[in-house]
Amino acid sequence: MLLSTQKIGALTRSGGSDRLWNVRVLAFDTSTQVGSVSILDDERLVAEYRLNVRTTHSERLLSMMDRLFGDAVYALSDINGLAVAIGPGSFTGLRIGISTVKGLALATKLP
């Protein structure tokens, strides 16, 4: 999912450039059996967890996020945007990822 400069215009560099400035993104991928959660700081991957286990994404996604924040010494308040993989993949997996990100976006007012 690409972050739109229209939605997060406050994060763009002064002078009207389309490049986002110092953006920290929490990203989710639940499109396959291997689920992942990662933190990106600008273009640098800070931390990532991948799990390939039989439990469903709904059982492990938020606990993965919590552990990722703890190990990376980040907090949800440090994040500027959210991203989620939208497929192709398992329909149920995609629904879990999209619903999780939508819930976080509504609760935190993050784009």
Coordinates of N, CA and C in Angstrom, one line a residue:
M1 N 0.8 -1.2 0.0 CA 0.0 0.0 0.0 C 0.9 1.2 0.0
L2 N 0.7 2.1 -0.9 CA 1.4 3.3 -1.0 C 0.8 4.4 -0.1
L3 N 1.6 5.2 0.5 CA 1.1 6.3 1.3 C 0.9 7.5 0.4
S4 N -0.3 8.1 0.5 CA -0.6 9.2 -0.4 C -0.2 10.5 0.3
T5 N 0.5 11.4 -0.5 CA 0.9 12.7 0.1 C -0.3 13.5 0.3
Q6 N -1.4 13.3 -0.3 CA -2.6 14.0 -0.1 C -3.2 13.7 1.3
K7 N -3.1 12.5 1.8 CA -3.6 12.1 3.1 C -2.7 12.5 4.2
I8 N -1.4 12.5 3.9 CA -0.5 12.9 5.0 C 0.4 14.0 4.6
G9 N -0.2 15.1 4.1 CA 0.5 16.2 3.6 C 1.4 16.9 4.6
A10 N 1.1 16.8 5.9 CA 1.9 17.4 6.9 C 3.3 16.7 7.0
L11 N 3.4 15.5 6.4 CA 4.7 14.8 6.5 C 5.6 15.1 5.3
T12 N 5.1 15.9 4.3 CA 5.9 16.2 3.2 C 6.9 17.2 3.5
R13 N 8.0 17.2 2.8 CA 9.1 18.2 2.9 C 8.6 19.5 2.5
S14 N 9.1 20.6 3.3 CA 8.7 21.9 2.9 C 9.2 22.3 1.5
G15 N 8.5 23.1 0.8 CA 8.9 23.4 -0.6 C 8.1 22.6 -1.6
G16 N 7.1 21.8 -1.2 CA 6.2 21.2 -2.1 C 6.7 19.9 -2.7
S17 N 7.8 19.4 -2.3 CA 8.3 18.1 -2.8 C 7.3 17.0 -2.5
D18 N 7.2 16.0 -3.4 CA 6.3 14.9 -3.2 C 7.0 13.8 -2.3
R19 N 8.3 13.9 -2.1 CA 8.9 12.9 -1.2 C 8.5 13.1 0.2
L20 N 8.2 12.0 0.9 CA 7.8 12.1 2.3 C 9.1 12.2 3.1
W21 N 8.9 12.9 4.2 CA 10.1 13.2 5.1 C 9.9 12.5 6.4
N22 N 11.0 11.7 6.8 CA 11.0 11.0 8.0 C 9.7 10.3 8.4
V23 N 9.3 9.4 7.6 CA 8.1 8.6 7.8 C 8.4 7.3 8.4
R24 N 7.8 7.0 9.5 CA 7.9 5.6 10.1 C 6.6 4.9 9.9
V25 N 6.7 3.7 9.2 CA 5.5 3.0 8.8 C 5.5 1.6 9.5
L26 N 4.3 1.3 10.0 CA 4.1 -0.1 10.5 C 3.4 -0.8 9.4
A27 N 4.0 -1.9 8.9 CA 3.4 -2.6 7.8 C 3.1 -4.1 8.1
F28 N 2.0 -4.6 7.6 CA 1.5 -5.9 7.8 C 1.3 -6.7 6.5
D29 N 1.6 -8.0 6.5 CA 1.3 -8.8 5.4 C 0.7 -10.1 5.9
T30 N -0.5 -10.3 5.6 CA -1.3 -11.5 6.0 C -1.8 -12.3 4.7
S31 N -1.2 -12.0 3.6 CA -1.7 -12.6 2.4 C -1.4 -14.1 2.2
T32 N -0.4 -14.6 2.9 CA -0.1 -16.0 2.8 C 0.0 -16.6 4.2
Q33 N 0.3 -17.9 4.3 CA 0.4 -18.5 5.7 C 1.5 -17.8 6.5
V34 N 2.5 -17.3 5.8 CA 3.6 -16.6 6.6 C 3.2 -15.2 6.8
G35 N 2.8 -14.9 8.0 CA 2.4 -13.5 8.3 C 3.6 -12.7 8.8
S36 N 3.6 -11.4 8.5 CA 4.7 -10.6 8.9 C 4.2 -9.2 9.3
V37 N 5.0 -8.6 10.2 CA 4.8 -7.2 10.7 C 6.2 -6.6 10.7
S38 N 6.3 -5.4 10.2 CA 7.6 -4.7 10.1 C 7.4 -3.2 10.4
I39 N 8.5 -2.6 10.8 CA 8.6 -1.2 11.0 C 9.7 -0.7 10.0
L40 N 9.3 0.4 9.2 CA 10.2 1.0 8.3 C 10.4 2.5 8.7
D41 N 11.6 2.9 8.7 CA 11.9 4.3 9.1 C 12.5 4.9 7.8
D42 N 11.8 5.7 7.1 CA 12.1 6.2 5.8 C 12.2 4.9 4.9
E43 N 13.3 4.7 4.3 CA 13.5 3.6 3.4 C 14.3 2.4 4.1
R44 N 14.5 2.5 5.4 CA 15.3 1.6 6.2 C 14.4 0.6 6.9
L45 N 14.6 -0.7 6.8 CA 13.9 -1.7 7.6 C 14.5 -1.7 9.0
V46 N 13.7 -1.3 10.0 CA 14.1 -1.3 11.3 C 14.0 -2.7 12.0
A47 N 12.8 -3.3 11.8 CA 12.5 -4.6 12.4 C 11.4 -5.3 11.7
E48 N 11.5 -6.6 11.7 CA 10.5 -7.4 11.0 C 10.3 -8.7 11.7
Y49 N 9.1 -9.2 11.9 CA 8.8 -10.5 12.4 C 8.0 -11.3 11.3
R50 N 8.4 -12.5 11.1 CA 7.7 -13.4 10.2 C 7.4 -14.7 10.9
L51 N 6.2 -15.2 10.8 CA 5.8 -16.4 11.4 C 5.2 -17.3 10.4
N52 N 5.6 -18.6 10.4 CA 5.1 -19.6 9.5 C 4.6 -20.7 10.4
V53 N 3.4 -20.5 11.0 CA 2.9 -21.5 11.9 C 1.4 -21.7 11.5
R54 N 0.8 -22.8 12.1 CA -0.5 -23.1 11.7 C -1.6 -22.3 12.3
T55 N -1.3 -21.5 13.3 CA -2.4 -20.6 13.9 C -2.7 -19.5 12.9
T56 N -3.9 -19.1 13.1 CA -4.4 -18.1 12.1 C -3.8 -16.7 12.4
H57 N -3.8 -15.8 11.4 CA -3.3 -14.5 11.6 C -4.0 -13.7 12.7
S58 N -5.3 -14.0 12.9 CA -6.1 -13.3 13.9 C -5.6 -13.7 15.3
E59 N -5.0 -14.8 15.4 CA -4.5 -15.3 16.8 C -3.1 -14.7 17.1
R60 N -2.4 -14.3 16.1 CA -1.0 -13.9 16.4 C -0.6 -12.5 15.9
L61 N -1.4 -11.8 15.1 CA -1.0 -10.6 14.5 C -0.7 -9.5 15.5
L62 N -1.6 -9.2 16.4 CA -1.4 -8.1 17.4 C -0.3 -8.5 18.4
S63 N -0.1 -9.8 18.7 CA 1.0 -10.1 19.6 C 2.3 -10.0 18.9
M64 N 2.3 -10.2 17.6 CA 3.6 -10.0 16.8 C 3.9 -8.5 16.8
M65 N 2.9 -7.7 16.7 CA 3.1 -6.2 16.7 C 3.6 -5.8 18.0
D66 N 3.1 -6.3 19.1 CA 3.5 -5.9 20.4 C 5.0 -6.3 20.7
R67 N 5.3 -7.5 20.3 CA 6.7 -8.0 20.4 C 7.7 -7.2 19.6
L68 N 7.2 -6.9 18.4 CA 8.1 -6.1 17.5 C 8.4 -4.7 18.1
F69 N 7.4 -4.1 18.6 CA 7.6 -2.8 19.3 C 8.5 -2.9 20.5
G70 N 8.4 -3.9 21.3 CA 9.2 -4.1 22.4 C 10.7 -4.4 22.1
D71 N 10.9 -5.2 21.1 CA 12.2 -5.6 20.7 C 12.9 -4.4 19.9
A72 N 12.2 -3.7 19.2 CA 12.7 -2.6 18.4 C 12.8 -1.3 19.2
V73 N 12.3 -1.3 20.4 CA 12.2 -0.1 21.3 C 11.5 1.0 20.6
Y74 N 10.4 0.7 20.0 CA 9.5 1.7 19.3 C 8.1 1.6 20.0
A75 N 7.3 2.6 19.9 CA 5.9 2.6 20.4 C 5.0 3.0 19.2
L76 N 3.8 2.6 19.4 CA 2.8 3.0 18.3 C 2.8 4.5 18.1
S77 N 3.0 5.3 19.1 CA 3.1 6.7 19.0 C 4.2 7.2 18.1
D78 N 5.2 6.4 17.9 CA 6.4 6.7 17.0 C 6.1 6.6 15.5
I79 N 4.9 5.9 15.2 CA 4.6 5.6 13.9 C 3.8 6.7 13.2
N80 N 4.1 7.0 11.9 CA 3.4 8.0 11.2 C 2.4 7.5 10.2
G81 N 2.5 6.2 9.9 CA 1.6 5.7 8.9 C 1.5 4.2 9.0
L82 N 0.4 3.6 8.4 CA 0.2 2.2 8.4 C 0.1 1.7 7.0
A83 N 0.5 0.4 6.8 CA 0.4 -0.2 5.4 C 0.1 -1.6 5.6
V84 N -0.6 -2.2 4.6 CA -1.0 -3.6 4.6 C -1.0 -4.1 3.1
A85 N -0.5 -5.3 3.0 CA -0.5 -6.0 1.7 C -1.9 -6.3 1.3
I86 N -2.3 -6.1 0.0 CA -3.6 -6.3 -0.4 C -3.8 -7.4 -1.4
G87 N -2.8 -8.3 -1.5 CA -2.9 -9.5 -2.3 C -1.9 -9.5 -3.5
P88 N -2.0 -10.5 -4.2 CA -3.0 -11.6 -4.1 C -2.7 -12.5 -2.9
G89 N -3.6 -13.2 -2.5 CA -3.4 -14.1 -1.4 C -4.8 -14.7 -0.9
S90 N -4.7 -15.3 0.3 CA -5.8 -15.8 1.0 C -6.8 -14.7 1.3
F91 N -8.1 -14.9 0.9 CA -9.1 -13.9 1.2 C -9.3 -13.7 2.7
T92 N -9.3 -14.8 3.4 CA -9.5 -14.6 4.9 C -8.3 -13.9 5.5
G93 N -7.1 -14.3 5.1 CA -5.9 -13.6 5.5 C -5.9 -12.1 5.2
L94 N -6.3 -11.8 4.0 CA -6.3 -10.4 3.6 C -7.3 -9.6 4.4
R95 N -8.5 -10.2 4.7 CA -9.5 -9.6 5.5 C -9.0 -9.3 6.9
I96 N -8.2 -10.2 7.5 CA -7.7 -10.1 8.8 C -6.7 -8.9 8.8
G97 N -5.8 -8.9 7.9 CA -4.8 -7.8 7.8 C -5.4 -6.4 7.6
I98 N -6.3 -6.4 6.7 CA -7.0 -5.1 6.3 C -7.8 -4.6 7.5
S99 N -8.5 -5.5 8.2 CA -9.4 -5.1 9.3 C -8.5 -4.7 10.5
T100 N -7.4 -5.3 10.7 CA -6.5 -4.9 11.8 C -6.0 -3.5 11.5
V101 N -5.5 -3.3 10.3 CA -4.9 -2.0 10.0 C -6.0 -0.9 10.0
K102 N -7.2 -1.2 9.6 CA -8.3 -0.2 9.6 C -8.7 0.1 11.0
G103 N -8.7 -0.9 11.9 CA -9.0 -0.6 13.3 C -7.9 0.2 14.0
L104 N -6.6 -0.1 13.7 CA -5.5 0.7 14.2 C -5.6 2.2 13.7
A105 N -5.9 2.3 12.4 CA -6.0 3.6 11.8 C -7.1 4.4 12.4
L106 N -8.3 3.8 12.7 CA -9.4 4.5 13.3 C -9.1 4.9 14.8
A107 N -8.4 4.0 15.5 CA -8.1 4.3 16.9 C -7.0 5.3 17.1
T108 N -6.0 5.3 16.1 CA -4.9 6.2 16.3 C -4.9 7.4 15.4
K109 N -5.9 7.4 14.5 CA -6.0 8.5 13.5 C -4.7 8.6 12.5
L110 N -4.1 7.4 12.3 CA -3.0 7.3 11.4 C -3.4 7.0 10.0
P111 N -2.8 7.6 9.0 CA -3.2 7.2 7.6 C -2.7 5.8 7.2

